[in-house]
Tab-separated table of C-alpha atoms in Angstrom:
chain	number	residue	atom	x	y	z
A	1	UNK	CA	3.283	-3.506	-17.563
A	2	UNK	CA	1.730	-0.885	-14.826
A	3	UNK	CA	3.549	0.634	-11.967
A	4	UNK	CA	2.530	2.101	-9.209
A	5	UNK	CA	4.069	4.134	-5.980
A	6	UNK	CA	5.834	1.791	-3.445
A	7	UNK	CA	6.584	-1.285	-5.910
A	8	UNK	CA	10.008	-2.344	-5.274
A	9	UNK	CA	10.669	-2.325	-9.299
A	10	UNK	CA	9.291	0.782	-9.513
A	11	UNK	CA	11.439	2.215	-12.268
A	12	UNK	CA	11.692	6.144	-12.128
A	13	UNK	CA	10.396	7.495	-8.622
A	14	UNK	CA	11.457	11.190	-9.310
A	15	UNK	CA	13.185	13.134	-12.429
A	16	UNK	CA	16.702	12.712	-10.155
A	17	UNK	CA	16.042	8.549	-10.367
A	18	UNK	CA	14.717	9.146	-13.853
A	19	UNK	CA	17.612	10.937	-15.067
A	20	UNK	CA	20.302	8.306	-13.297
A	21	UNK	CA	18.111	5.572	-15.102
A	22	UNK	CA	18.574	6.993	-18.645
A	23	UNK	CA	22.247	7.764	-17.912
A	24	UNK	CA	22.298	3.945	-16.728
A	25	UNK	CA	20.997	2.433	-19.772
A	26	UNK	CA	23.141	5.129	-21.805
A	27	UNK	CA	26.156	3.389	-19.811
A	28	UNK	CA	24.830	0.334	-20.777
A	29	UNK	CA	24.491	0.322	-24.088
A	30	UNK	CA	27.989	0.920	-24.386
A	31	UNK	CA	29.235	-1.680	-22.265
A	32	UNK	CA	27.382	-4.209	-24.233
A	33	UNK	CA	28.706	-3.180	-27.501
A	34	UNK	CA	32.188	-2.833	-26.544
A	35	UNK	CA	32.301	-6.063	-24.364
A	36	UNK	CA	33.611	-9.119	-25.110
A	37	UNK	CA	30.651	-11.399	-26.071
A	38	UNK	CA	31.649	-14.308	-23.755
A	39	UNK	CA	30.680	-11.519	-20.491
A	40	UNK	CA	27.420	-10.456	-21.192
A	41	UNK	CA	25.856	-13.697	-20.293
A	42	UNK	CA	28.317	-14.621	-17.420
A	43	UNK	CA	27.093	-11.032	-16.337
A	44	UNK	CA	23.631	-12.074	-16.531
A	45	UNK	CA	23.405	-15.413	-15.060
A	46	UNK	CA	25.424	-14.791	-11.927
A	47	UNK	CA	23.576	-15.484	-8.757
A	48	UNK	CA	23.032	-12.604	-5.941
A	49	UNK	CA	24.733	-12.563	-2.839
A	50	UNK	CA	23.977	-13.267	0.754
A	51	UNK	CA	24.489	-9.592	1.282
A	52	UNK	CA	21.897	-8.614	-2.252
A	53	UNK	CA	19.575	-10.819	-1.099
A	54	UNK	CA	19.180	-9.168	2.557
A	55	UNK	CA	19.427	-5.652	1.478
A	56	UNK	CA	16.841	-6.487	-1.662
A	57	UNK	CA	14.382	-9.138	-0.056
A	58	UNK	CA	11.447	-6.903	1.887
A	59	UNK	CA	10.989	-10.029	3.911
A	60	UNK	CA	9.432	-10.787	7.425
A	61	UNK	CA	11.419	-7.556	9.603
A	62	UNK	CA	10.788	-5.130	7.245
A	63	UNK	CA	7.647	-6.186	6.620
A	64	UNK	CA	6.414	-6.134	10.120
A	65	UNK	CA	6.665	-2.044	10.224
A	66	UNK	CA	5.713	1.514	8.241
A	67	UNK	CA	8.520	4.016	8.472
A	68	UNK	CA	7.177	7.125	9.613
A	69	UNK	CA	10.280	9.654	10.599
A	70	UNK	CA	13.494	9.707	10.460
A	71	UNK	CA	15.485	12.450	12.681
A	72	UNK	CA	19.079	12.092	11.294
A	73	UNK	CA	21.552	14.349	13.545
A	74	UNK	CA	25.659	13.821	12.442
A	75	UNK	CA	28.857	15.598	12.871
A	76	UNK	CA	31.423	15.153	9.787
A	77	UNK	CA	35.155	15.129	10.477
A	78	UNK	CA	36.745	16.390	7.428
A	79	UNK	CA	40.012	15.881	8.197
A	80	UNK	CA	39.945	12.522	10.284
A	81	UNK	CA	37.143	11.498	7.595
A	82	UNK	CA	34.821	10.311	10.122
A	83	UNK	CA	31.601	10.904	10.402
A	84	UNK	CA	29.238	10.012	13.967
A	85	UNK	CA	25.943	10.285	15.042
A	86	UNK	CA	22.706	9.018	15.477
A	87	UNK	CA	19.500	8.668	13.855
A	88	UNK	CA	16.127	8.676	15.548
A	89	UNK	CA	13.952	6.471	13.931
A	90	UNK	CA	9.777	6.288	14.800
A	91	UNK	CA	7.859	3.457	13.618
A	92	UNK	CA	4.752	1.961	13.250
A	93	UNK	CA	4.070	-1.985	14.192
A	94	UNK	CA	1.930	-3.534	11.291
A	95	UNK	CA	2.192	-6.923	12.575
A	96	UNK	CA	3.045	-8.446	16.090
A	97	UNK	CA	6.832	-9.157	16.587
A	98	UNK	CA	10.195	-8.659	18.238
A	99	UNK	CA	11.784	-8.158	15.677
A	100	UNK	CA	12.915	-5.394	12.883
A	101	UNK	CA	15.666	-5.376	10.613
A	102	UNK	CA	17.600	-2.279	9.748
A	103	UNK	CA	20.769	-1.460	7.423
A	104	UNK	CA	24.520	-0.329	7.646
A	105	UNK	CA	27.132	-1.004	5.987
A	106	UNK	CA	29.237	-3.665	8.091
A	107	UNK	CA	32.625	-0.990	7.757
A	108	UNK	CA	30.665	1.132	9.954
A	109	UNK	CA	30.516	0.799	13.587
A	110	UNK	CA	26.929	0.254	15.896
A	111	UNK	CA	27.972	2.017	18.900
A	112	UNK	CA	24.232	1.212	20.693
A	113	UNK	CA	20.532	1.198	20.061
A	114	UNK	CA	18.503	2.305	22.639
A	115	UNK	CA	14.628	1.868	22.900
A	116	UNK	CA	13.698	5.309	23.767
A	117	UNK	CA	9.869	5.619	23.164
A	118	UNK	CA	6.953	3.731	22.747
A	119	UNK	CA	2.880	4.388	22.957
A	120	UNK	CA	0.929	5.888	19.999
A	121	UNK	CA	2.701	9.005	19.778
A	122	UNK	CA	5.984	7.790	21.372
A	123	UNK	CA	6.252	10.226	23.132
A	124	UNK	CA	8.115	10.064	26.824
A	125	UNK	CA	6.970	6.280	27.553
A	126	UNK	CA	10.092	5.054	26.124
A	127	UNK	CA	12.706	2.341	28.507
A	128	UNK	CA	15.899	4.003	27.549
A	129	UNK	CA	17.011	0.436	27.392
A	130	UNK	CA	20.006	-0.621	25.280
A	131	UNK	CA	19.029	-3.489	22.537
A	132	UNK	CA	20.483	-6.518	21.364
A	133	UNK	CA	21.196	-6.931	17.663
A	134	UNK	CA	22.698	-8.581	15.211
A	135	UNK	CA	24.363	-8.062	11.923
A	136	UNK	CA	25.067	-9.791	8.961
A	137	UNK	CA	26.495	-8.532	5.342
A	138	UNK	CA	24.708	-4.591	5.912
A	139	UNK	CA	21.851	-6.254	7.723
A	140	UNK	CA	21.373	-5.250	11.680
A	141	UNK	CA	18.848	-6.972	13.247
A	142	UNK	CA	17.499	-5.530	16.757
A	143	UNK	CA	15.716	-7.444	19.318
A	144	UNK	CA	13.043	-5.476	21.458
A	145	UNK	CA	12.947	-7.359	24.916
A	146	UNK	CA	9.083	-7.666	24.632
A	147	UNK	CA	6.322	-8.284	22.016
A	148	UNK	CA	5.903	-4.885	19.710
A	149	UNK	CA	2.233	-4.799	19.058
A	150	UNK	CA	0.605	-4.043	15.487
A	151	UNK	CA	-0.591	-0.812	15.369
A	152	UNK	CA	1.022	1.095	18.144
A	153	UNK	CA	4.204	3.509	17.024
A	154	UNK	CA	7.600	3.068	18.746
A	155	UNK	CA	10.999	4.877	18.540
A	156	UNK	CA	14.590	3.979	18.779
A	157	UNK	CA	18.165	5.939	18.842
A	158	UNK	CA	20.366	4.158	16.582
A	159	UNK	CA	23.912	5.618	17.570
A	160	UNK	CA	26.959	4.462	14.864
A	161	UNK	CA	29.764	5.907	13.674
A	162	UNK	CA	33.179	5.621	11.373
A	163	UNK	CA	34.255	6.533	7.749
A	164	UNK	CA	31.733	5.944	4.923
A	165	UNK	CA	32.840	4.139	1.955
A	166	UNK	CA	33.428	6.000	-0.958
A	167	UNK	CA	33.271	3.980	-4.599
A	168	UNK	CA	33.993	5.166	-7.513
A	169	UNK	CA	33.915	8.936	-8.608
A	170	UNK	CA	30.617	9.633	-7.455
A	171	UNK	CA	29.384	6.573	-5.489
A	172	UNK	CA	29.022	6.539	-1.699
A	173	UNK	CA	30.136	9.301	0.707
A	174	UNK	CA	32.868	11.626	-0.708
A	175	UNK	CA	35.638	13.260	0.796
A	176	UNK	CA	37.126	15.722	-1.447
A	177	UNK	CA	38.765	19.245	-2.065
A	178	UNK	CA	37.625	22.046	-4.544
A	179	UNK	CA	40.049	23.403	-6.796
A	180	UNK	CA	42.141	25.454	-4.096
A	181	UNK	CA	42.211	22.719	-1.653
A	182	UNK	CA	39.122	22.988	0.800
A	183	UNK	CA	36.639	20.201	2.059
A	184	UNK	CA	34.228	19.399	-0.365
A	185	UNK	CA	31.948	16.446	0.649
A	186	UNK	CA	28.768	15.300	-0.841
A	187	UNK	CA	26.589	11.888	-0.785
A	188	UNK	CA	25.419	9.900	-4.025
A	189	UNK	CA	24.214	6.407	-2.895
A	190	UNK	CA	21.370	4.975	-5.096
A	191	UNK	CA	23.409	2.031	-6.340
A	192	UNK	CA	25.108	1.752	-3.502
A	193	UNK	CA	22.622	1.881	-1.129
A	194	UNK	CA	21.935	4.900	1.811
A	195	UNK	CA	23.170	2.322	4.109
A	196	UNK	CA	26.558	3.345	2.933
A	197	UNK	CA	26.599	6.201	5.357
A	198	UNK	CA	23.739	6.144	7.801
A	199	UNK	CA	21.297	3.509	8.815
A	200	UNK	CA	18.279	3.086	7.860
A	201	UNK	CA	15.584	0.339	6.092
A	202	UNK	CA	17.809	0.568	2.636
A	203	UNK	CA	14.156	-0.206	0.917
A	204	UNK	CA	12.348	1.372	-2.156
A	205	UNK	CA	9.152	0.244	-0.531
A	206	UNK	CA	9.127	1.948	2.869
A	207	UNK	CA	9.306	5.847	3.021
A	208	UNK	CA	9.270	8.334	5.900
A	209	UNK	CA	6.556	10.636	5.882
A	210	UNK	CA	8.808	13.255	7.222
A	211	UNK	CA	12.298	14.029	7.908
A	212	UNK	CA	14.837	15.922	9.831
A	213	UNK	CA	18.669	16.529	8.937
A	214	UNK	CA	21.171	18.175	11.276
A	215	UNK	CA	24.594	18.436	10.198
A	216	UNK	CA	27.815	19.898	12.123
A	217	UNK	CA	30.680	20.739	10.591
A	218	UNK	CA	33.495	22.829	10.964
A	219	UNK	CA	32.357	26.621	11.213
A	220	UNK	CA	33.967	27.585	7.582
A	221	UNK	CA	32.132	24.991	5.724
A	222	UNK	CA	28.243	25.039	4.708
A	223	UNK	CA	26.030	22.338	4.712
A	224	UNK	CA	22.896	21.529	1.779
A	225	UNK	CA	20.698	18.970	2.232
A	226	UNK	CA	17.669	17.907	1.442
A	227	UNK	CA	14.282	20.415	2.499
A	228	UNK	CA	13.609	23.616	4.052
A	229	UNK	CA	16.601	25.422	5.829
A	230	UNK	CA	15.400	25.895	9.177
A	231	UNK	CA	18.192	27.292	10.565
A	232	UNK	CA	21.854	27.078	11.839
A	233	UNK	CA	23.472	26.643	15.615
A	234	UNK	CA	27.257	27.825	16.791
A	235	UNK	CA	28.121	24.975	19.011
A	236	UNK	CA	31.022	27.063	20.151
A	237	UNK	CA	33.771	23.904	19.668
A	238	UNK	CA	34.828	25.258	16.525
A	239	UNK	CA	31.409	22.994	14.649
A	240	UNK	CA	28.299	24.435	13.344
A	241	UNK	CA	24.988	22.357	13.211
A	242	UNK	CA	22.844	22.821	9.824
A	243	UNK	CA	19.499	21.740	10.328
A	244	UNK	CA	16.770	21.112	7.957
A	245	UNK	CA	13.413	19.781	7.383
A	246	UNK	CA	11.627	17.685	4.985
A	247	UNK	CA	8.023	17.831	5.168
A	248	UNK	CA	6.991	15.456	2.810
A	249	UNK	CA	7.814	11.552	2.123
A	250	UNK	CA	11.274	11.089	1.044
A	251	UNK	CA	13.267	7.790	0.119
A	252	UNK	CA	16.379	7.140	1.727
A	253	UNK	CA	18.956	7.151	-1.735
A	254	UNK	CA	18.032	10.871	-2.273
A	255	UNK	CA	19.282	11.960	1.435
A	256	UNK	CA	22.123	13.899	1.051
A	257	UNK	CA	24.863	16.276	2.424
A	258	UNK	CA	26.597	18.665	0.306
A	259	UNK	CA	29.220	20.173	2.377
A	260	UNK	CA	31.400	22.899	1.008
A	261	UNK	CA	32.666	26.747	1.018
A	262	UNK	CA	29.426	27.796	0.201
A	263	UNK	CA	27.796	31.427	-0.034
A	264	UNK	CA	23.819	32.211	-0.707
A	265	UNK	CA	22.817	35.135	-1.829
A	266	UNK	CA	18.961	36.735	-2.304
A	267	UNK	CA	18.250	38.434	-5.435
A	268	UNK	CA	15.028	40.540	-7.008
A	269	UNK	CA	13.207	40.501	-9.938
A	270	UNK	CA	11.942	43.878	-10.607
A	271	UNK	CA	9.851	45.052	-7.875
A	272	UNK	CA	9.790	41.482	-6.503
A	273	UNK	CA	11.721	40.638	-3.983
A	274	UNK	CA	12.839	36.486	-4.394
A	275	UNK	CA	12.788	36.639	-0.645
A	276	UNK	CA	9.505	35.807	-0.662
A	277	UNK	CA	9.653	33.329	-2.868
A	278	UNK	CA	10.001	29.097	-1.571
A	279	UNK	CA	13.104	28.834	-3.011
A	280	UNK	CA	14.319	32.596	-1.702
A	281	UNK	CA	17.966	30.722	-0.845
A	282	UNK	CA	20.654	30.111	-3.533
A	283	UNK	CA	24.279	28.729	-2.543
A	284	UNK	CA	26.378	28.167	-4.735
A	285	UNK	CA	30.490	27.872	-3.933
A	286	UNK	CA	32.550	30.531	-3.716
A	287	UNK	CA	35.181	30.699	-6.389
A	288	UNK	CA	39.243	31.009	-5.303
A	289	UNK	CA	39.584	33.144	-1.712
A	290	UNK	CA	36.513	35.611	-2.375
A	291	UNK	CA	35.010	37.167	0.554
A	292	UNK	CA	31.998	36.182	2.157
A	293	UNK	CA	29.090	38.428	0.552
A	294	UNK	CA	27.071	40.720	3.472
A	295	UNK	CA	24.273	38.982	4.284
């Protein structure tokens, strides 16, 4: 059997997917020799969910649009362990409807949706207008007062907010502490589902072309994500906004924060200076109470 780019079943979409996939079927092998015989096929012929089906059916409101940017803009709480936000989402009509489905975990709170653009570029034509929706299990469905028409690109603010679900030791959204008791928080979500900690379509199929990712946290802390760095804001309220930029399709399990004490550091190679180089920024986190390098 072929595969090709944007199958739902598509098996190994990057070496990060690829590598989770071989560590899955690592995981279980095990469980099937070590299980008790009578589980395997109880395991096997249980039934999906109202919930599995939503999030893995690409049916009629997904299907009615292309994801073309998503402009994700957050501030993380470490100590309440809430996280808020919004994220701008443009979109191209591919069919005639007033209708869309997007995804969020039902823990997490919809504070509004507004309609804020719509045209071919979406660009300053937008209502402003607050939208009805609807959720059910993860699933948020938003109503557009009028008929969105194929081929014409719209935009919407999609405001939530709350604390992200964390599952298991890596699963989810993480709040944690490094070895001398400071925030540590990262994102791992491809079981799970991205809709664990922002919204989105939670669907293999549908990609961004592009991506923004701006991140405040407290002004000790460090932000990675996803893309290049393009640069860091004091918002003067004790919070610092990361921001970054990913300039080529991305799916929406490999969007991620890693939020720490981090330190980067530029380094040469002979006569060559690594500053030059794409990758001219390594963090990494600094060890015990060390001092902040010059930069």
């Amino acid at each position: 059997m072929s595969y090709k780019r944007g199958d739902p079943i598509f098996p190994f979409r990057n070496l990060a997917c690829a590598t989770l996939g071989v560590l899955t079927l690592m995981m279980g092998s095990f469980s099937m020799e070590t299980a008790s015989p009578t589980l395997v096929p109880q395991a096997l012929s249980a039934f999906p969910t109202h919930a599995n089906l939503l999030r893995g059916e690409y049916g009629r409101y997904r299907a009615n649009n292309d994801l073309l940017f998503y402009d994700l803009d957050i501030r993380v709480d470490p100590e309440k362990k809430v996280i808020s936000g919004r994220n701008t989402i443009r979109f191209k009509m591919l069919k005639d409807d007033t209708r869309i489905q997007l995804d969020l975990y039902d823990n997490l709170k919809v504070d509004k949706i507004v309609f804020t653009g719509k045209g071919q570029r979406a660009e300053g034509k937008g209502t402003n207008a607050s939208l009805k929706y609807e959720r059910d299990s993860g699933a948020v469905f938003i109503d557009f007062p009028e008929t969105l028409k194929a081929g014409r690109t719209y935009l919407i603010d999609f405001y939530y907010s709350g604390t992200p679900q964390t599952i298991g030791r890596f699963g989810g959204f993480t709040f944690g502490r490094d070895p001398v008791g400071r925030s540590w928080i990262f994102t791992a979500c491809e079981g799970e589902g991205a809709s664990i900690w922002w919204p989105n379509k939670d669907q293999w199929k549908d990609e961004v072309e592009s991506m923004k990712i701006s991140v405040e946290i407290p002004n000790n802390l460090t932000d990675v994500s996803n893309g290049k760095f393009a640069g860091k804001t004091d918002l003067h309220d004790g919070y610092t906004r990361w921001d970054w930029l990913v300039q080529y399709p991305i799916n929406n399990y490999d969007v991620s924060l890693n939020i720490g004490n981090y330190v980067h550091f530029d380094d040469r190679l002979g006569d060559l200076s690594l500053i030059s180089m794409p990758c001219r920024k390594i963090w990494r986190r600094r060890k015990n109470n060390s001092p902040r390098p010059k930069e």
